[in-house]
Tab-separated table of C-alpha atoms and ligand atoms in Angstrom:
chain	number	residue	atom	x	y	z
A	612	MET	CA	-0.184	0.406	-0.329
A	613	THR	CA	1.065	3.345	-0.870
A	614	THR	CA	-0.275	6.895	-0.835
A	615	SER	CA	-2.450	7.620	-3.740
A	616	PRO	CA	-1.292	9.470	-6.603
A	617	ASP	CA	-2.490	13.063	-6.157
A	618	PRO	CA	-0.045	15.129	-9.402
A	619	ASP	CA	-2.654	18.595	-7.927
A	620	PRO	CA	-2.755	18.405	-5.064
A	621	ASN	CA	-5.085	21.671	-5.485
A	622	ALA	CA	-7.134	18.758	-8.484
A	623	VAL	CA	-10.224	18.022	-5.582
A	624	ALA	CA	-11.548	20.985	-4.035
A	625	PRO	CA	-13.102	20.687	-0.749
A	626	ALA	CA	-16.491	20.802	0.192
A	627	VAL	CA	-17.273	24.405	1.276
A	628	ALA	CA	-14.322	26.971	-0.266
A	629	ASN	CA	-14.543	28.835	2.769
A	630	LEU	CA	-14.470	28.304	6.636
A	631	GLU	CA	-15.591	31.195	7.389
A	632	THR	CA	-18.654	29.329	6.316
A	633	ILE	CA	-19.568	26.276	8.638
A	634	VAL	CA	-18.152	28.986	11.692
A	635	SER	CA	-20.401	30.822	11.268
A	636	LEU	CA	-23.108	28.370	10.286
A	637	SER	CA	-21.628	26.262	14.365
A	638	LYS	CA	-22.401	28.797	16.110
A	639	ARG	CA	-26.111	30.351	14.746
A	640	ARG	CA	-27.103	26.676	15.034
A	641	GLY	CA	-25.473	25.698	18.067
A	642	PHE	CA	-23.248	23.286	16.929
A	643	ILE	CA	-19.663	24.850	18.384
A	644	PHE	CA	-19.098	27.510	20.346
A	645	PRO	CA	-15.444	29.342	21.343
A	646	SER	CA	-15.347	28.000	24.944
A	647	SER	CA	-15.287	30.883	27.958
A	648	GLU	CA	-16.775	33.548	25.426
A	649	ILE	CA	-18.014	36.066	27.791
A	650	TYR	CA	-14.288	36.147	29.078
A	651	GLY	CA	-13.680	36.609	25.561
A	652	GLY	CA	-12.619	32.956	24.905
A	653	ILE	CA	-9.845	31.034	25.217
A	654	ASN	CA	-7.291	29.995	22.194
A	655	ALA	CA	-7.511	25.908	21.146
A	656	VAL	CA	-10.341	24.910	23.117
A	657	TRP	CA	-13.940	24.810	21.767
A	658	ASP	CA	-17.437	23.531	22.983
A	659	TYR	CA	-19.925	21.826	21.792
A	660	GLY	CA	-23.395	23.536	21.884
A	661	PRO	CA	-26.815	21.624	21.481
A	662	LEU	CA	-26.631	20.233	18.052
A	663	GLY	CA	-23.142	19.917	18.146
A	664	VAL	CA	-23.026	17.191	20.784
A	665	GLU	CA	-25.198	15.382	19.368
A	666	LEU	CA	-22.456	15.358	15.910
A	667	LYS	CA	-20.161	13.715	17.767
A	668	ASN	CA	-21.758	11.550	20.090
A	669	ASN	CA	-23.186	9.749	16.676
A	670	THR	CA	-20.103	9.841	15.537
A	671	LYS	CA	-18.122	8.283	18.662
A	672	ARG	CA	-21.213	5.770	18.575
A	673	ALA	CA	-20.769	4.949	14.294
A	674	TRP	CA	-17.208	4.328	15.725
A	675	TRP	CA	-17.359	2.072	18.451
A	676	ARG	CA	-20.345	0.439	16.823
A	677	ALA	CA	-17.618	0.168	13.771
A	678	MET	CA	-14.399	-1.044	15.582
A	679	VAL	CA	-16.199	-3.025	18.732
A	680	GLN	CA	-20.212	-3.648	18.425
A	681	ASP	CA	-19.381	-5.295	15.039
A	682	ARG	CA	-16.186	-6.959	15.454
A	683	ASP	CA	-15.410	-10.446	17.711
A	684	ASP	CA	-11.906	-9.696	18.369
A	685	ILE	CA	-12.222	-6.390	19.422
A	686	VAL	CA	-12.795	-4.909	23.168
A	687	GLY	CA	-13.850	-1.702	24.815
A	688	LEU	CA	-12.089	0.273	26.970
A	689	ASP	CA	-12.058	3.742	29.906
A	690	ALA	CA	-8.427	4.425	31.178
A	691	GLY	CA	-8.262	7.312	32.942
A	692	ILE	CA	-7.106	10.773	32.000
A	693	LEU	CA	-3.705	10.846	34.403
A	694	MET	CA	-1.283	8.069	34.449
A	695	HIS	CA	1.278	6.784	35.977
A	696	PRO	CA	4.446	9.286	35.088
A	697	GLN	CA	6.633	6.456	34.373
A	698	VAL	CA	4.141	5.474	31.844
A	699	TRP	CA	5.126	8.951	29.286
A	700	VAL	CA	8.648	8.388	30.456
A	701	THR	CA	8.595	4.647	29.253
A	702	SER	CA	6.514	5.893	26.099
A	703	GLY	CA	9.318	8.486	24.904
A	704	HIS	CA	6.343	11.415	25.087
A	705	VAL	CA	8.888	13.122	28.237
A	706	GLY	CA	11.880	12.451	25.686
A	707	SER	CA	10.358	13.310	22.723
A	708	PHE	CA	7.119	14.692	21.708
A	709	SER	CA	7.922	17.859	20.500
A	710	ASP	CA	7.528	20.027	18.030
A	711	PRO	CA	9.980	22.327	16.625
A	712	LEU	CA	9.369	26.023	18.103
A	713	VAL	CA	11.004	29.231	17.174
A	714	GLU	CA	9.786	32.974	17.890
A	715	CYS	CA	10.072	36.542	16.575
A	716	ALA	CA	12.774	38.812	18.190
A	717	THR	CA	11.441	41.190	17.320
A	718	CYS	CA	6.793	41.151	18.373
A	719	HIS	CA	7.908	37.489	20.661
A	720	ARG	CA	5.609	35.316	18.468
A	721	ARG	CA	5.990	32.143	18.568
A	722	TYR	CA	5.098	29.162	16.140
A	723	ARG	CA	5.283	26.265	15.131
A	724	LEU	CA	8.212	25.736	12.342
A	725	ASP	CA	6.747	23.539	9.973
A	726	GLU	CA	3.914	25.555	9.648
A	727	LEU	CA	5.313	28.685	8.299
A	728	PRO	CA	5.180	29.914	4.581
A	729	GLY	CA	8.072	28.196	3.252
A	730	ALA	CA	8.868	25.493	5.168
A	731	GLU	CA	5.797	23.526	4.917
A	732	ASP	CA	7.577	20.631	3.584
A	733	LEU	CA	10.609	21.244	5.251
A	734	SER	CA	12.334	17.424	6.122
A	735	GLN	CA	12.961	16.391	9.561
A	736	THR	CA	16.713	17.035	9.548
A	737	ASP	CA	16.144	20.371	8.629
A	738	LEU	CA	13.326	21.394	11.373
A	739	ARG	CA	16.005	19.962	14.290
A	740	ASP	CA	18.798	22.291	12.246
A	741	GLU	CA	19.679	25.509	13.979
A	742	THR	CA	20.373	27.598	11.181
A	743	VAL	CA	17.691	26.428	9.197
A	744	THR	CA	16.024	29.978	9.795
A	745	GLN	CA	18.684	31.992	8.747
A	746	ARG	CA	19.244	29.552	5.502
A	747	LEU	CA	16.087	29.794	4.052
A	748	GLY	CA	15.709	33.347	4.802
A	749	LEU	CA	12.396	32.415	6.889
A	750	VAL	CA	10.662	35.300	8.358
A	751	CYS	CA	8.240	36.085	10.931
A	752	PRO	CA	4.774	36.344	9.419
A	753	ASN	CA	3.647	39.097	11.047
A	754	ASP	CA	6.307	42.430	11.787
A	755	GLY	CA	8.814	40.227	9.105
A	756	GLY	CA	11.117	39.864	12.158
A	757	PRO	CA	13.972	37.584	12.966
A	758	LEU	CA	13.779	34.021	14.078
A	759	SER	CA	15.134	32.316	16.307
A	760	PRO	CA	16.683	29.109	15.773
A	761	PRO	CA	14.210	25.831	16.228
A	762	ARG	CA	14.051	24.674	19.304
A	763	ARG	CA	11.836	21.469	20.807
A	764	PHE	CA	8.585	21.857	22.527
A	765	ASN	CA	7.318	19.276	24.763
A	766	LEU	CA	3.331	19.577	24.216
A	767	MET	CA	1.912	18.035	27.519
A	768	PHE	CA	0.469	19.311	29.737
A	769	THR	CA	1.291	19.253	33.324
A	770	SER	CA	0.474	19.357	37.133
A	771	HIS	CA	0.577	17.958	41.042
A	772	MET	CA	-0.718	15.498	42.338
A	773	GLY	CA	-2.145	15.651	45.472
A	774	PRO	CA	-1.307	19.349	47.762
A	775	VAL	CA	2.425	19.253	47.552
A	776	GLU	CA	3.556	21.472	44.308
A	777	ASP	CA	6.634	19.542	43.589
A	778	ASP	CA	8.989	18.096	41.153
A	779	GLY	CA	8.105	14.385	42.741
A	780	ASN	CA	4.385	14.770	42.583
A	781	ILE	CA	4.369	15.499	38.627
A	782	VAL	CA	1.269	14.601	36.961
A	783	TYR	CA	0.246	14.196	33.153
A	784	PHE	CA	-2.272	15.105	30.962
A	785	ARG	CA	-2.145	12.677	28.624
A	786	PRO	CA	-1.921	13.152	25.429
A	787	GLU	CA	-3.011	10.121	24.019
A	788	THR	CA	-5.796	7.057	25.041
A	789	ALA	CA	-2.577	4.552	23.565
A	790	GLN	CA	-0.689	4.320	26.450
A	791	GLY	CA	-3.881	3.633	28.856
A	792	SER	CA	-4.656	0.124	26.567
A	793	TYR	CA	-0.636	-0.766	26.958
A	794	VAL	CA	-0.691	-1.000	30.316
A	795	ASN	CA	-3.616	-2.636	30.388
A	796	PHE	CA	-3.420	-5.132	27.663
A	797	LYS	CA	-2.633	-8.221	30.354
A	798	ASN	CA	-5.418	-7.183	32.314
A	799	VAL	CA	-7.627	-6.796	29.028
A	800	GLN	CA	-6.306	-10.192	27.336
A	801	GLN	CA	-7.350	-11.954	30.771
A	802	SER	CA	-9.961	-10.703	31.586
A	803	SER	CA	-11.307	-11.309	28.263
A	804	ARG	CA	-10.038	-14.323	27.623
A	805	LYS	CA	-8.856	-13.140	24.115
A	806	LYS	CA	-6.485	-15.251	21.983
A	807	ILE	CA	-3.903	-13.276	19.530
A	808	PRO	CA	-5.286	-11.325	17.706
A	809	PHE	CA	-7.339	-8.848	19.460
A	810	GLY	CA	-7.755	-5.390	19.403
A	811	ILE	CA	-8.201	-2.924	22.147
A	812	ALA	CA	-10.536	-0.244	21.342
A	813	GLN	CA	-10.945	3.186	23.386
A	814	ILE	CA	-12.246	7.267	23.246
A	815	GLY	CA	-11.394	9.614	24.944
A	816	LYS	CA	-9.733	13.605	25.744
A	817	SER	CA	-6.098	13.684	25.370
A	818	PHE	CA	-4.754	17.445	25.600
A	819	ARG	CA	-1.827	18.805	24.207
A	820	ASN	CA	-0.029	22.345	24.370
A	821	GLU	CA	0.620	22.546	19.953
A	822	ILE	CA	1.955	25.185	19.280
A	823	SER	CA	0.351	26.864	16.828
A	824	PRO	CA	-3.270	25.510	16.736
A	825	GLY	CA	-6.620	26.858	14.751
A	826	ASN	CA	-8.665	25.535	12.006
A	827	PHE	CA	-11.206	26.103	13.976
A	828	VAL	CA	-11.097	22.926	15.473
A	829	PHE	CA	-9.218	21.201	13.726
A	830	ARG	CA	-6.350	21.621	15.678
A	831	MET	CA	-7.398	22.168	19.552
A	832	ARG	CA	-5.627	21.669	23.044
A	833	GLU	CA	-8.861	19.623	24.422
A	834	PHE	CA	-9.369	16.884	22.539
A	835	GLU	CA	-11.185	13.841	21.866
A	836	GLN	CA	-9.832	10.464	20.152
A	837	MET	CA	-10.893	7.407	18.735
A	838	GLU	CA	-8.011	4.954	18.934
A	839	MET	CA	-7.230	1.623	18.666
A	840	GLN	CA	-4.540	-0.822	19.147
A	841	TYR	CA	-5.290	-4.778	17.296
A	842	PHE	CA	-1.955	-6.756	19.378
A	843	VAL	CA	-0.546	-9.094	16.523
A	844	ARG	CA	2.068	-11.332	16.336
A	845	PRO	CA	5.646	-10.504	15.594
A	846	GLU	CA	6.622	-8.750	11.523
A	847	GLU	CA	3.958	-9.986	9.168
A	848	GLY	CA	0.944	-10.563	11.392
A	849	ALA	CA	1.655	-7.332	11.641
A	850	ALA	CA	2.258	-6.333	8.357
A	851	ALA	CA	-0.537	-8.044	7.282
A	852	ALA	CA	-2.987	-6.054	9.618
A	853	PHE	CA	-1.467	-2.501	8.631
A	854	GLU	CA	-2.801	-2.860	5.202
A	855	GLN	CA	-6.044	-4.916	6.277
A	856	TRP	CA	-6.856	-1.847	8.293
A	857	LEU	CA	-5.909	0.573	5.621
A	858	PRO	CA	-8.864	0.338	3.497
A	859	LYS	CA	-11.519	-0.200	6.311
A	860	ARG	CA	-10.461	2.553	7.497
A	861	ARG	CA	-10.919	4.960	4.691
A	862	ALA	CA	-14.186	2.930	3.556
A	863	TRP	CA	-15.250	3.918	7.439
A	864	TYR	CA	-15.406	7.692	6.746
A	865	GLU	CA	-17.189	6.806	2.557
A	866	ALA	CA	-19.602	4.661	4.201
A	867	TYR	CA	-20.319	7.431	6.525
A	868	GLY	CA	-20.616	9.836	3.048
A	869	VAL	CA	-17.704	11.421	2.968
A	870	THR	CA	-17.094	12.531	-0.660
A	871	PRO	CA	-14.215	8.785	-1.733
A	872	SER	CA	-12.513	11.960	-3.980
A	873	ARG	CA	-12.013	13.983	-0.956
A	874	LEU	CA	-10.390	11.522	0.765
A	875	ARG	CA	-6.583	10.388	0.171
A	876	PHE	CA	-3.845	7.691	2.084
A	877	ARG	CA	-0.347	9.548	2.361
A	878	GLU	CA	2.656	8.004	3.882
A	879	HIS	CA	5.222	8.796	6.555
A	880	ALA	CA	8.626	9.516	4.946
A	881	LYS	CA	11.186	7.449	6.846
A	882	ASP	CA	12.859	10.784	8.663
A	883	GLU	CA	8.951	12.441	9.531
A	884	LEU	CA	7.508	8.684	11.524
A	885	ALA	CA	7.497	8.958	15.278
A	886	HIS	CA	9.975	7.734	17.564
A	887	TYR	CA	7.846	4.541	17.784
A	888	ALA	CA	6.754	3.831	14.258
A	889	LYS	CA	7.978	1.680	11.957
A	890	LYS	CA	5.521	3.057	9.243
A	891	ALA	CA	2.673	5.026	9.491
A	892	ILE	CA	-0.079	6.492	6.295
A	893	ASP	CA	-2.407	8.973	7.125
A	894	VAL	CA	-6.201	9.021	6.147
A	895	GLU	CA	-6.383	12.738	4.477
A	896	TYR	CA	-9.245	14.958	4.247
A	897	ARG	CA	-8.951	17.679	1.473
A	898	PHE	CA	-10.113	20.130	4.708
A	899	PRO	CA	-11.020	24.248	2.954
A	900	PHE	CA	-7.188	25.263	3.905
A	901	GLY	CA	-5.714	21.801	2.820
A	902	TRP	CA	-5.059	17.900	2.613
A	903	LYS	CA	-4.803	17.150	6.216
A	904	GLU	CA	-4.760	14.065	8.613
A	905	LEU	CA	-8.000	12.772	9.485
A	906	GLU	CA	-6.596	10.047	11.033
A	907	GLY	CA	-3.051	7.538	11.139
A	908	ILE	CA	-2.462	3.747	11.096
A	909	HIS	CA	1.224	3.263	12.760
A	910	ASN	CA	2.318	-0.197	12.728
A	911	ARG	CA	4.779	0.460	15.790
A	912	GLY	CA	5.940	-2.905	15.853
A	913	ASP	CA	7.126	-4.079	19.535
A	914	PHE	CA	8.744	-0.563	21.047
A	915	ASP	CA	5.289	-0.395	23.202
A	916	LEU	CA	5.286	-3.327	25.237
A	917	GLY	CA	8.249	-4.384	24.902
A	918	ASN	CA	8.948	-1.164	26.636
A	919	HIS	CA	6.571	-0.847	29.298
A	920	ALA	CA	7.920	-4.778	30.192
A	921	LYS	CA	11.236	-3.183	30.342
A	922	ALA	CA	10.229	-0.537	32.773
A	923	SER	CA	8.089	-1.537	34.958
A	924	GLY	CA	9.713	-5.278	35.153
A	925	GLU	CA	5.841	-6.955	34.124
A	926	ASN	CA	5.827	-9.945	32.026
A	927	LEU	CA	4.036	-8.728	28.524
A	928	GLU	CA	4.868	-11.333	26.815
A	929	TYR	CA	1.659	-13.806	25.600
A	930	PHE	CA	1.890	-17.228	25.360
A	931	ASP	CA	0.414	-18.996	22.463
A	932	GLN	CA	-1.312	-21.663	23.092
A	933	ALA	CA	-1.287	-23.284	19.503
A	934	THR	CA	2.301	-22.862	19.233
A	935	GLY	CA	3.574	-23.059	22.862
A	936	GLU	CA	5.626	-19.429	21.875
A	937	HIS	CA	6.224	-16.937	24.244
A	938	PHE	CA	6.655	-12.995	22.177
A	939	ILE	CA	5.618	-9.535	22.630
A	940	PRO	CA	2.593	-8.898	20.503
A	941	TRP	CA	3.325	-6.057	18.225
A	942	ILE	CA	0.500	-3.164	17.455
A	943	VAL	CA	-1.062	-1.624	14.737
A	944	GLU	CA	-2.928	1.815	15.902
A	945	THR	CA	-5.598	3.135	14.161
A	946	ALA	CA	-5.777	6.805	15.556
A	947	ALA	CA	-8.212	8.396	14.526
A	948	GLY	CA	-10.102	11.965	15.848
A	949	ALA	CA	-13.660	12.704	17.364
A	950	ASP	CA	-13.633	16.164	16.715
A	951	ARG	CA	-11.559	15.852	13.640
A	952	ALA	CA	-14.057	13.218	12.515
A	953	ALA	CA	-16.946	14.907	13.041
A	954	PHE	CA	-16.141	18.486	11.563
A	955	THR	CA	-15.254	16.271	8.255
A	956	PHE	CA	-18.327	15.361	8.365
A	957	LEU	CA	-20.629	18.266	8.712
A	958	ILE	CA	-17.944	19.994	5.916
A	959	ASP	CA	-18.742	17.349	3.946
A	960	ALA	CA	-21.904	16.846	4.294
A	961	TYR	CA	-22.294	21.163	3.336
A	962	ARG	CA	-24.245	22.258	0.342
A	963	GLU	CA	-26.077	25.160	-0.717
A	964	GLU	CA	-29.120	24.370	-3.765
A	965	GLU	CA	-31.527	26.938	-6.076
A	966	VAL	CA	-34.813	25.986	-4.820
A	967	ARG	CA	-37.596	28.074	-6.584
A	968	GLY	CA	-35.299	30.835	-6.963
A	969	GLU	CA	-33.929	30.833	-3.043
A	970	THR	CA	-30.840	29.343	-1.979
A	971	ARG	CA	-31.354	26.610	0.317
A	972	VAL	CA	-28.742	24.851	2.651
A	973	VAL	CA	-28.261	21.603	3.459
A	974	LEU	CA	-26.695	19.510	5.469
A	975	GLY	CA	-26.972	15.665	3.783
A	976	LEU	CA	-25.169	13.889	6.691
A	977	HIS	CA	-25.996	10.450	7.648
A	978	PRO	CA	-29.523	9.798	9.156
A	979	ASP	CA	-26.573	7.867	12.160
A	980	LEU	CA	-24.729	11.445	12.294
A	981	ALA	CA	-27.293	13.504	11.983
A	982	PRO	CA	-28.762	15.530	15.554
A	983	TYR	CA	-32.354	15.234	15.650
A	984	LYS	CA	-33.981	12.427	13.163
A	985	VAL	CA	-37.084	13.938	12.257
A	986	ALA	CA	-38.897	17.028	13.271
A	987	VAL	CA	-42.342	17.484	14.270
A	988	LEU	CA	-43.974	20.010	13.187
A	989	PRO	CA	-47.792	21.436	12.768
A	990	LEU	CA	-49.179	23.179	10.292
A	991	LEU	CA	-51.512	25.438	12.371
A	992	LYS	CA	-50.205	25.999	15.386
A	993	LYS	CA	-53.306	28.394	16.112
A	994	ARG	CA	-55.274	24.736	16.330
A	995	PRO	CA	-54.995	23.380	19.552
A	996	GLU	CA	-55.855	19.512	18.098
A	997	ILE	CA	-53.202	19.833	16.019
A	998	VAL	CA	-50.675	21.157	18.505
A	999	GLU	CA	-51.824	18.378	20.613
A	1000	LEU	CA	-51.382	14.916	17.888
A	1001	CYS	CA	-47.933	16.366	16.745
A	1002	HIS	CA	-46.912	16.315	20.806
A	1003	ARG	CA	-48.595	12.828	20.549
A	1004	LEU	CA	-46.548	11.609	18.048
A	1005	LEU	CA	-43.455	13.497	19.652
A	1006	GLY	CA	-43.543	11.584	23.046
A	1007	ASP	CA	-43.859	8.433	20.726
A	1008	LEU	CA	-41.168	9.418	18.361
A	1009	LYS	CA	-39.353	10.828	20.849
A	1010	ARG	CA	-38.694	6.385	22.927
A	1011	ASP	CA	-36.282	5.442	20.220
A	1012	LEU	CA	-34.513	8.428	18.153
A	1013	MET	CA	-33.709	12.264	19.239
A	1014	ALA	CA	-36.821	14.048	17.825
A	1015	VAL	CA	-37.568	17.367	17.976
A	1016	TYR	CA	-40.798	19.854	17.549
A	1017	ASP	CA	-41.078	23.753	15.991
A	1018	ASP	CA	-43.897	25.785	15.622
A	1019	THR	CA	-41.660	29.141	15.606
A	1020	ALA	CA	-42.759	29.991	12.136
A	1021	ALA	CA	-44.029	29.030	8.375
A	1022	ILE	CA	-44.206	25.814	7.283
A	1023	GLY	CA	-41.950	26.535	5.176
A	1024	LYS	CA	-38.941	28.300	6.970
A	1025	LEU	CA	-39.994	25.177	9.350
A	1026	TYR	CA	-38.392	22.421	6.785
A	1027	ARG	CA	-35.497	24.940	5.473
A	1028	ARG	CA	-34.688	25.196	9.377
A	1029	GLN	CA	-33.752	21.284	9.266
A	1030	ASP	CA	-32.375	21.704	6.286
A	1031	GLU	CA	-29.989	23.462	7.222
A	1032	ILE	CA	-28.596	20.929	10.215
A	1033	GLY	CA	-29.470	17.831	8.513
A	1034	THR	CA	-33.104	16.284	10.255
A	1035	PRO	CA	-33.450	14.121	7.629
A	1036	TRP	CA	-37.649	13.782	7.862
A	1037	CYS	CA	-39.788	16.014	8.973
A	1038	VAL	CA	-43.469	15.029	9.571
A	1039	THR	CA	-46.568	17.426	9.775
A	1040	VAL	CA	-49.350	17.859	11.400
A	1041	ASP	CA	-52.362	19.204	9.269
A	1042	VAL	CA	-56.643	19.909	9.402
A	1043	ASP	CA	-57.154	16.155	7.381
A	1044	SER	CA	-55.118	14.374	10.178
A	1045	LEU	CA	-57.088	15.084	12.597
A	1046	ASP	CA	-59.564	13.007	10.284
A	1047	ASP	CA	-57.394	10.551	8.514
A	1048	GLY	CA	-54.719	10.118	11.201
A	1049	ALA	CA	-52.294	10.814	8.555
A	1050	VAL	CA	-49.693	12.776	8.099
A	1051	THR	CA	-46.766	13.619	5.582
A	1052	VAL	CA	-44.006	12.291	6.199
A	1053	ARG	CA	-40.844	15.181	4.073
A	1054	ASP	CA	-37.584	13.697	3.159
A	1055	ARG	CA	-34.695	15.913	3.454
A	1056	ASP	CA	-33.166	15.164	0.277
A	1057	THR	CA	-35.657	13.986	-2.435
A	1058	MET	CA	-37.945	16.956	-0.777
A	1059	THR	CA	-40.303	14.111	-1.717
A	1060	GLN	CA	-43.505	14.094	0.948
A	1061	GLU	CA	-45.742	11.168	1.527
A	1062	ARG	CA	-48.732	10.560	3.629
A	1063	VAL	CA	-48.323	7.741	6.070
A	1064	PRO	CA	-50.554	6.448	8.222
A	1065	LEU	CA	-49.861	8.070	12.544
A	1066	GLU	CA	-49.285	4.602	13.991
A	1067	GLY	CA	-46.426	3.670	11.053
A	1068	VAL	CA	-44.689	6.200	10.845
A	1069	LYS	CA	-41.995	5.558	13.328
A	1070	ARG	CA	-41.755	1.833	12.563
A	1071	LEU	CA	-41.242	3.949	8.341
A	1072	LEU	CA	-38.243	6.404	9.986
A	1073	LEU	CA	-36.248	3.449	11.454
A	1074	ASP	CA	-36.619	0.900	9.139
A	1075	ARG	CA	-34.992	3.800	6.609
A	1076	MET	CA	-32.598	4.021	9.054
A	1077	ALA	CA	-31.300	0.491	9.554
A	1078	ALA	CA	-31.297	0.381	5.895
A	1079	VAL	CA	-28.328	3.287	5.173
A	1080	ARG	CA	-26.793	1.917	8.569
A	1081	PRO	CA	-23.389	1.046	7.504
B	2380	LIG	P1	-0.679	16.402	13.675
B	2380	LIG	O1	0.504	15.848	12.598
B	2380	LIG	O2	-1.938	16.817	13.262
B	2380	LIG	O3	-0.119	17.060	14.828
B	2380	LIG	P2	-0.619	13.775	14.751
B	2380	LIG	O4	0.026	12.701	14.069
B	2380	LIG	O5	0.760	13.521	16.138
B	2380	LIG	O6	-1.124	14.933	14.365
B	2380	LIG	P3	-1.288	11.515	15.815
B	2380	LIG	O7	-1.455	11.464	17.363
B	2380	LIG	O8	-1.715	10.839	15.123
B	2380	LIG	O9	-1.374	12.782	15.588
B	2380	LIG	O10	-3.352	11.654	16.731
B	2380	LIG	C1	-3.988	10.812	16.398
B	2380	LIG	C2	-5.979	11.571	15.944
B	2380	LIG	O11	-5.826	12.793	16.657
B	2380	LIG	C3	-5.141	13.324	14.608
B	2380	LIG	O12	-5.366	12.170	13.462
B	2380	LIG	C4	-6.521	13.474	15.012
B	2380	LIG	O13	-7.421	12.434	14.096
B	2380	LIG	C5	-6.321	14.091	16.255
B	2380	LIG	N1	-5.559	14.586	16.852
B	2380	LIG	C6	-4.361	14.984	17.187
B	2380	LIG	N2	-3.776	16.065	18.449
B	2380	LIG	C7	-5.305	17.013	17.947
B	2380	LIG	C8	-5.568	18.100	17.720
B	2380	LIG	N3	-4.350	19.060	18.525
B	2380	LIG	N4	-7.066	18.846	18.132
B	2380	LIG	C9	-7.653	17.954	17.273
B	2380	LIG	N5	-7.502	16.319	16.826
B	2380	LIG	C10	-6.849	15.713	17.024
């Protein structure tokens, strides 16, 4: 498996030309807000509003379904964010989880070197070279001032455990969930009696003191990861698992609606590989700000269990009953971000259409991802019998689906509002409903309407959702 050919990186257009379109929709409709906004915000932290929390939860559920529920060989775990500090020494994070930082001598702004214009494609050797800023004539994008030589900046947030603050009780906010799976390898394997190959999946918060966060929720300092560690036989076992996971992970994004041409693989160059990796390929998405990583698939060799075994003194070998061998399993990891995935679904679902001379904004979200599955709308809110029927239907739907009621505008406007937040179906109750016990079900994508008996509405929607579920 190699990187997909992409002669012209701009040949594929992003789903939305301007990121601002998504940022303002998110704020206006309640997907994502700046954190602590009334105090002026805090850089690189975002809060999920009423619709955003649904989209992100649905994203996590979709991942869990594919990675745990649908599999016999993967189990879940929810490890603590705080871990024994030695974990991060052994993992290599204390020593080398860092980015190259440069500082402007005049305005003192700090930048991640490889994100400066003209430095995006520098090799790892260049990124560590003290003379690189001078040699390439790189200057501060803010005021043109001279930039310092790069120095390594560790991305881990630290704190102190207990009431005394000294070096003896330092704790790290985890920068990845993976280590929780490694240190629990024995616990999980023995308690679930899994045989290799098997995996441990985890979803949870991670923290990185990113030097240059940005592009909305793409790079944050507090974010959520969805990571799966697959424990396999050494060498060939890992190579084979790696090739199997690549297409599976790309297919997951496509199954939930991401346009295939906006996805590609990119293999890490030898000198770009992280300290633990033998091979790494990213699934990238064509964001409005370029091709960027969505998820990394890594062959980590025996780096993790081997080092944890040495440092802890625990025997982390696996005994293969079939062959009688003892060995340290190798690990193939699929490391995705919940925020990045939800963000991608949001961007790729966005479309503007001309309908009868007006622009209709639609989020064509997969029904499993849509915050609300159905909206119940009265045609005439002044008729109490209609409103009462709406609430009866809503109560019934809510037992099984996220459903919402809205009567604060005329029906055309109500439909547009639901289109804009991705609600796949609207159910309208009208005067005839009172006589014939039927309602109108309107489809977001085709805008077609059909008359359905009240008691059949929920079944119809549940069947439609089941039919499109990957
Ligand atoms: P980058 O090169 O973008 O800094 P990375 O290669 O360090 O990312 P990994 O350590 O492989 O990223 O993390 C796995 C996944 O976690 C990423 O693919 C991404 O989806 C998510 N992720 C990592 N850092 C962030 C962040 N700062 N904000 C949001 N999501 C993140």
